[in-house]
Tab-separated table of C-alpha atoms in Angstrom:
chain	number	residue	atom	x	y	z
U	1	MET	CA	0.000	0.000	0.000
U	2	GLY	CA	1.408	3.404	-0.953
U	3	LEU	CA	1.631	6.182	1.601
U	4	SER	CA	2.435	9.766	0.695
U	5	ARG	CA	4.784	11.924	2.744
U	6	ARG	CA	1.804	13.975	3.929
U	7	GLY	CA	-0.104	10.820	4.811
U	8	PHE	CA	2.879	9.468	6.732
U	9	ILE	CA	3.198	12.675	8.762
U	10	VAL	CA	-0.523	12.868	9.533
U	11	THR	CA	-0.681	9.181	10.489
U	12	GLY	CA	2.406	9.485	12.674
U	13	LEU	CA	1.070	12.544	14.453
U	14	ALA	CA	-2.280	10.887	14.999
U	15	ALA	CA	-0.632	7.823	16.518
U	16	GLY	CA	1.648	9.906	18.706
U	17	GLY	CA	-1.229	12.156	19.675
U	18	GLY	CA	-3.326	9.149	20.604
U	19	LEU	CA	-0.612	7.977	22.961
U	20	ALA	CA	-0.317	11.440	24.426
U	21	LEU	CA	-4.062	11.652	24.943
U	22	VAL	CA	-4.054	8.388	26.879
U	23	TYR	CA	-1.088	9.601	28.898
U	24	GLY	CA	-2.848	12.852	29.706
U	25	VAL	CA	-6.185	11.535	30.913
U	26	ARG	CA	-5.361	8.088	32.230
U	27	ARG	CA	-2.627	8.761	34.760
U	28	LEU	CA	-3.042	11.295	37.524
U	29	ASP	CA	0.542	10.595	38.546
U	30	ASP	CA	3.306	8.093	37.808
U	31	GLY	CA	3.123	6.475	41.239
U	32	ASP	CA	6.344	7.816	42.706
U	33	ALA	CA	4.777	10.931	44.225
U	34	THR	CA	1.957	8.837	45.686
U	35	ALA	CA	4.371	6.448	47.393
U	36	ARG	CA	6.553	9.254	48.734
U	37	PHE	CA	3.585	11.216	50.055
U	38	ALA	CA	2.158	8.110	51.754
U	39	SER	CA	5.523	7.291	53.351
U	40	MET	CA	5.474	10.610	55.206
U	41	SER	CA	2.802	9.151	57.509
U	42	PRO	CA	3.328	5.443	58.304
U	43	GLY	CA	0.011	3.643	58.535
U	44	SER	CA	-1.736	6.011	56.150
U	45	VAL	CA	-2.607	5.154	52.558
U	46	GLY	CA	-1.893	7.257	49.482
U	47	LEU	CA	-4.719	7.263	46.950
U	48	ASN	CA	-2.824	9.493	44.533
U	49	ALA	CA	-0.128	12.172	44.606
U	50	TRP	CA	-2.418	14.639	46.394
U	51	ILE	CA	-4.454	12.524	48.823
U	52	ARG	CA	-3.522	10.453	51.866
U	53	VAL	CA	-6.042	8.782	54.183
U	54	ALA	CA	-5.334	7.699	57.766
U	55	PRO	CA	-7.088	4.795	59.527
U	56	ASP	CA	-9.152	7.305	61.549
U	57	SER	CA	-10.359	8.869	58.250
U	58	THR	CA	-8.219	11.978	58.614
U	59	VAL	CA	-7.515	13.134	55.061
U	60	THR	CA	-4.262	14.933	54.318
U	61	PHE	CA	-3.805	16.818	51.069
U	62	ALA	CA	-0.449	17.539	49.439
U	63	ILE	CA	-0.344	21.211	48.492
U	64	HIS	CA	1.984	21.747	45.573
U	65	ARG	CA	2.074	25.535	45.528
U	66	ALA	CA	3.803	27.955	47.899
U	67	GLU	CA	1.670	29.630	50.547
U	68	MET	CA	2.479	33.343	50.549
U	69	GLY	CA	-0.624	34.642	52.275
U	70	GLN	CA	-2.902	34.056	49.295
U	71	GLY	CA	-4.615	31.090	50.967
U	72	VAL	CA	-3.703	28.163	48.713
U	73	THR	CA	-3.338	25.862	51.724
U	74	THR	CA	-7.095	26.227	52.160
U	75	SER	CA	-8.451	26.900	48.658
U	76	LEU	CA	-6.696	23.939	47.032
U	77	PRO	CA	-7.798	21.487	49.770
U	78	MET	CA	-11.339	22.793	49.289
U	79	MET	CA	-11.305	21.611	45.668
U	80	LEU	CA	-9.959	18.199	46.631
U	81	ALA	CA	-12.317	17.772	49.582
U	82	GLU	CA	-15.299	18.843	47.480
U	83	GLU	CA	-14.829	16.219	44.810
U	84	MET	CA	-13.782	13.585	47.335
U	85	ASP	CA	-16.685	14.311	49.698
U	86	ALA	CA	-14.233	14.495	52.589
U	87	ASP	CA	-15.274	15.598	56.065
U	88	TRP	CA	-13.817	19.110	56.249
U	89	SER	CA	-13.451	18.873	60.032
U	90	ARG	CA	-10.976	16.010	59.513
U	91	VAL	CA	-8.943	17.578	56.713
U	92	ASN	CA	-5.408	18.911	56.932
U	93	TYR	CA	-2.560	19.598	54.534
U	94	GLU	CA	1.171	19.230	54.061
U	95	LEU	CA	3.378	20.989	51.563
U	96	ALA	CA	4.176	18.588	48.751
U	97	LEU	CA	7.614	17.168	48.131
U	98	VAL	CA	9.476	18.140	44.988
U	99	ASP	CA	8.163	15.880	42.234
U	100	ARG	CA	7.434	16.306	38.542
U	101	ASP	CA	3.814	15.210	39.076
U	102	TYR	CA	3.111	18.614	40.605
U	103	PHE	CA	3.955	20.418	37.362
U	104	ASN	CA	2.288	23.586	36.105
U	105	PHE	CA	0.017	23.210	33.133
U	106	GLY	CA	-3.484	24.411	33.910
U	107	MET	CA	-2.692	28.083	33.461
U	108	VAL	CA	-1.319	27.281	29.996
U	109	SER	CA	-4.179	25.012	28.952
U	110	HIS	CA	-6.765	27.551	30.074
U	111	GLY	CA	-5.148	29.979	27.655
U	112	ARG	CA	-6.223	27.496	24.954
U	113	PRO	CA	-3.084	27.776	22.779
U	114	PHE	CA	-4.622	25.271	20.338
U	115	GLY	CA	-8.191	26.477	20.672
U	116	ASP	CA	-11.121	24.637	22.209
U	117	ILE	CA	-10.221	20.932	22.479
U	118	GLU	CA	-13.838	19.765	22.683
U	119	GLY	CA	-14.612	18.006	19.428
U	120	ARG	CA	-11.363	19.155	17.798
U	121	PHE	CA	-8.897	16.320	17.328
U	122	TRP	CA	-5.764	18.332	16.572
U	123	ALA	CA	-6.392	20.761	19.415
U	124	GLY	CA	-6.621	17.776	21.748
U	125	VAL	CA	-3.446	16.257	20.323
U	126	GLY	CA	-1.491	19.499	20.680
U	127	THR	CA	-2.702	20.112	24.220
U	128	SER	CA	-1.903	16.541	25.276
U	129	LEU	CA	1.590	16.721	23.781
U	130	MET	CA	2.198	19.971	25.644
U	131	ARG	CA	0.992	18.339	28.864
U	132	ARG	CA	3.470	15.527	28.392
U	133	VAL	CA	6.352	17.923	27.764
U	134	PHE	CA	5.443	19.942	30.855
U	135	HIS	CA	5.227	16.751	32.923
U	136	ILE	CA	8.637	15.545	31.761
U	137	SER	CA	10.178	18.937	32.557
U	138	GLY	CA	8.615	18.947	36.028
U	139	LEU	CA	8.249	22.726	35.936
U	140	SER	CA	6.474	23.735	39.153
U	141	MET	CA	6.010	27.387	40.070
U	142	THR	CA	3.753	29.596	42.157
U	143	LEU	CA	3.179	32.823	40.249
U	144	SER	CA	0.799	35.288	38.624
U	145	SER	CA	-2.172	34.548	40.912
U	146	ALA	CA	-2.532	31.350	38.890
U	147	SER	CA	-2.683	28.620	41.556
U	148	ILE	CA	-6.446	28.124	41.361
U	149	ILE	CA	-6.724	28.117	37.585
U	150	ASP	CA	-3.574	25.981	37.371
U	151	ALA	CA	-4.905	23.355	39.809
U	152	TYR	CA	-8.510	23.377	38.630
U	153	ASP	CA	-8.041	20.642	36.037
U	154	SER	CA	-5.781	18.429	38.158
U	155	LEU	CA	-7.065	18.601	41.732
U	156	ARG	CA	-10.748	18.138	40.969
U	157	PRO	CA	-10.149	14.908	38.991
U	158	ALA	CA	-7.729	13.762	41.711
U	159	GLY	CA	-10.433	14.174	44.345
U	160	ALA	CA	-13.100	12.600	42.154
U	161	ALA	CA	-10.853	9.648	41.294
U	162	ALA	CA	-10.132	9.024	44.980
U	163	ARG	CA	-13.849	9.081	45.741
U	164	ALA	CA	-14.537	6.646	42.898
U	165	THR	CA	-11.986	4.124	44.168
U	166	LEU	CA	-13.410	4.352	47.693
U	167	VAL	CA	-16.893	3.648	46.344
U	168	LEU	CA	-15.591	0.703	44.310
U	169	ALA	CA	-13.867	-0.698	47.398
U	170	ALA	CA	-17.090	-0.441	49.414
U	171	ALA	CA	-19.139	-2.067	46.662
U	172	ARG	CA	-16.655	-4.922	46.421
U	173	ARG	CA	-16.758	-5.480	50.177
U	174	TRP	CA	-20.554	-5.514	50.238
U	175	GLY	CA	-20.860	-7.450	46.988
U	176	ILE	CA	-23.208	-4.926	45.400
U	177	ASP	CA	-23.288	-2.512	42.463
U	178	ALA	CA	-21.291	0.671	43.047
U	179	ASP	CA	-23.830	2.793	41.159
U	180	GLY	CA	-26.294	2.699	44.045
U	181	LEU	CA	-23.861	4.037	46.645
U	182	LYS	CA	-23.376	7.625	47.758
U	183	THR	CA	-20.705	9.497	49.699
U	184	GLU	CA	-20.732	12.269	52.257
U	185	ARG	CA	-18.421	13.483	55.049
U	186	SER	CA	-15.811	10.747	54.470
U	187	LEU	CA	-18.382	7.946	54.430
U	188	VAL	CA	-19.556	5.588	51.698
U	189	ILE	CA	-23.229	4.868	52.307
U	190	ASP	CA	-25.625	2.271	50.940
U	191	PRO	CA	-29.010	4.067	50.948
U	192	ALA	CA	-30.845	0.763	50.530
U	193	THR	CA	-29.622	-0.666	53.840
U	194	GLY	CA	-28.314	2.378	55.687
U	195	GLN	CA	-24.947	0.722	56.267
U	196	SER	CA	-21.791	2.783	55.840
U	197	LEU	CA	-18.023	2.489	55.818
U	198	THR	CA	-15.517	5.205	56.632
U	199	TYR	CA	-12.840	6.308	54.212
U	200	GLY	CA	-10.276	5.104	56.748
U	201	GLU	CA	-11.752	1.610	56.657
U	202	LEU	CA	-11.737	1.563	52.861
U	203	ALA	CA	-8.484	3.340	52.000
U	204	GLU	CA	-6.218	0.308	51.759
U	205	ALA	CA	-8.625	-1.538	49.472
U	206	ALA	CA	-9.335	1.638	47.483
U	207	ALA	CA	-5.631	2.040	46.722
U	208	ARG	CA	-5.780	-1.287	44.875
U	209	GLU	CA	-8.727	-0.227	42.717
U	210	ARG	CA	-8.159	1.152	39.229
U	211	PRO	CA	-9.299	4.783	39.097
U	212	PRO	CA	-11.577	5.768	36.209
U	213	VAL	CA	-10.001	7.404	33.182
U	214	ARG	CA	-12.438	10.310	33.367
U	215	PRO	CA	-13.855	10.502	36.905
U	216	ALA	CA	-17.244	12.184	37.138
U	217	LEU	CA	-16.974	15.737	38.476
U	218	LYS	CA	-19.646	17.507	40.483
U	219	ALA	CA	-21.852	20.185	39.014
U	220	PRO	CA	-21.377	23.532	40.810
U	221	LYS	CA	-24.964	23.345	42.086
U	222	ASP	CA	-23.946	20.309	44.149
U	223	TYR	CA	-20.979	21.958	45.862
U	224	ARG	CA	-21.014	21.821	49.646
U	225	ILE	CA	-17.509	23.141	50.386
U	226	VAL	CA	-16.333	25.216	47.420
U	227	GLY	CA	-17.934	28.645	47.572
U	228	THR	CA	-18.528	28.509	51.320
U	229	ASN	CA	-16.788	30.361	54.128
U	230	VAL	CA	-14.545	27.782	55.814
U	231	GLN	CA	-11.848	28.348	58.409
U	232	ARG	CA	-8.406	28.605	56.873
U	233	LEU	CA	-6.374	25.498	57.605
U	234	ASP	CA	-3.138	27.416	58.119
U	235	LEU	CA	-4.397	29.949	60.675
U	236	PRO	CA	-4.128	27.954	63.938
U	237	ALA	CA	-0.412	27.251	63.460
U	238	LYS	CA	0.268	30.863	62.500
U	239	VAL	CA	-1.580	32.129	65.563
U	240	ASP	CA	0.032	29.791	68.113
U	241	GLY	CA	3.514	30.170	66.633
U	242	SER	CA	3.998	26.544	65.615
U	243	ALA	CA	4.099	27.308	61.873
U	244	LYS	CA	7.550	26.898	60.362
U	245	PHE	CA	8.791	29.317	57.720
U	246	GLY	CA	11.933	29.285	55.632
U	247	VAL	CA	13.592	31.769	57.967
U	248	ASP	CA	13.062	29.316	60.857
U	249	THR	CA	15.340	26.704	59.293
U	250	VAL	CA	18.425	25.903	61.354
U	251	LEU	CA	20.931	23.320	60.111
U	252	PRO	CA	24.153	22.089	61.761
U	253	GLY	CA	26.992	24.457	60.953
U	254	MET	CA	24.689	26.790	59.062
U	255	LEU	CA	26.022	30.252	58.247
U	256	HIS	CA	24.199	33.399	57.191
U	257	ALA	CA	25.409	35.500	54.270
U	258	THR	CA	24.783	39.217	53.860
U	259	ILE	CA	25.223	40.909	50.497
U	260	ARG	CA	26.781	44.369	50.466
U	261	HIS	CA	26.187	46.270	47.239
U	262	SER	CA	27.862	49.396	46.009
U	263	PRO	CA	25.983	52.381	47.457
U	264	VAL	CA	25.527	53.890	43.973
U	265	PHE	CA	23.489	52.054	41.336
U	266	GLY	CA	25.532	51.096	38.302
U	267	SER	CA	28.881	51.807	39.899
U	268	ALA	CA	31.741	49.347	40.316
U	269	ILE	CA	33.486	48.513	43.579
U	270	ALA	CA	37.035	49.822	43.576
U	271	SER	CA	38.228	48.107	46.754
U	272	ILE	CA	37.065	46.082	49.748
U	273	ASN	CA	38.456	46.311	53.258
U	274	THR	CA	38.471	42.541	53.699
U	275	GLU	CA	40.796	42.624	56.706
U	276	GLY	CA	38.590	45.089	58.524
U	277	VAL	CA	35.481	43.004	57.909
U	278	LEU	CA	37.134	39.765	59.037
U	279	ALA	CA	38.286	41.440	62.236
U	280	GLN	CA	34.673	41.786	63.373
U	281	PRO	CA	33.330	39.042	65.666
U	282	GLY	CA	31.259	36.304	64.008
U	283	ILE	CA	32.574	36.868	60.473
U	284	GLY	CA	33.778	33.670	58.805
U	285	SER	CA	34.783	34.837	55.349
U	286	VAL	CA	34.328	37.486	52.710
U	287	VAL	CA	33.437	36.359	49.190
U	288	GLN	CA	33.549	38.757	46.282
U	289	VAL	CA	30.936	37.973	43.642
U	290	GLY	CA	31.462	39.248	40.137
């Protein structure tokens, strides 16, 4: 069968794009971030890179953006808890470890560089290829008031996927169809019998379930957490002084460096009184940069 150069290129792109599309929607993470996040709390179970469940049903969310007063340690957990149907009174957070699964992409995809992907094959292919490149690069930044829009398309599916696996685990334990079950406040409930199981009881089994490729997301009219006035999760530690900031870090043998610039912008330093500086108590060394 003959195949023109144009046909070869189109076919190759379609095949590659198909692989990229599967990569983009099928895997919330590559497993490494999930295992590392779970290992931070022995006895707890990681359902994906953002969600960890303890035996007592305490749910801990990995927050992959820097908290600088803008409230991401509450707003991002709200999105996860909403889709997961977690009990907000038993929710907390930890700052995520460095991992490529926490890459930035949402703020780019919302700019629609390839146009609307709904019903447009090539737009979907281009967007999925970009997602893969961003994932491989592991680029993760907090900037431009973009944390919410950046996380919108990753955290909601992560929460919904976790909920789906918990429901599947409950259905398997009860030997019934998962479609008839509902969730609320970290419980999976069978309305027909009134019996329920906590997320803590189901987490280990849920981690073995295969999450859906496209987990069902809530309609805004069904939100019970997002859009409400909840207490910020980071406030208690900031009020009682237990919160740890970068400036609080103390390491063995740690030294502090102070940069001394020329007093006039654009000028060059003619000389440095290194001996005079070193004669002062507590000075270890003087390093000239540039």
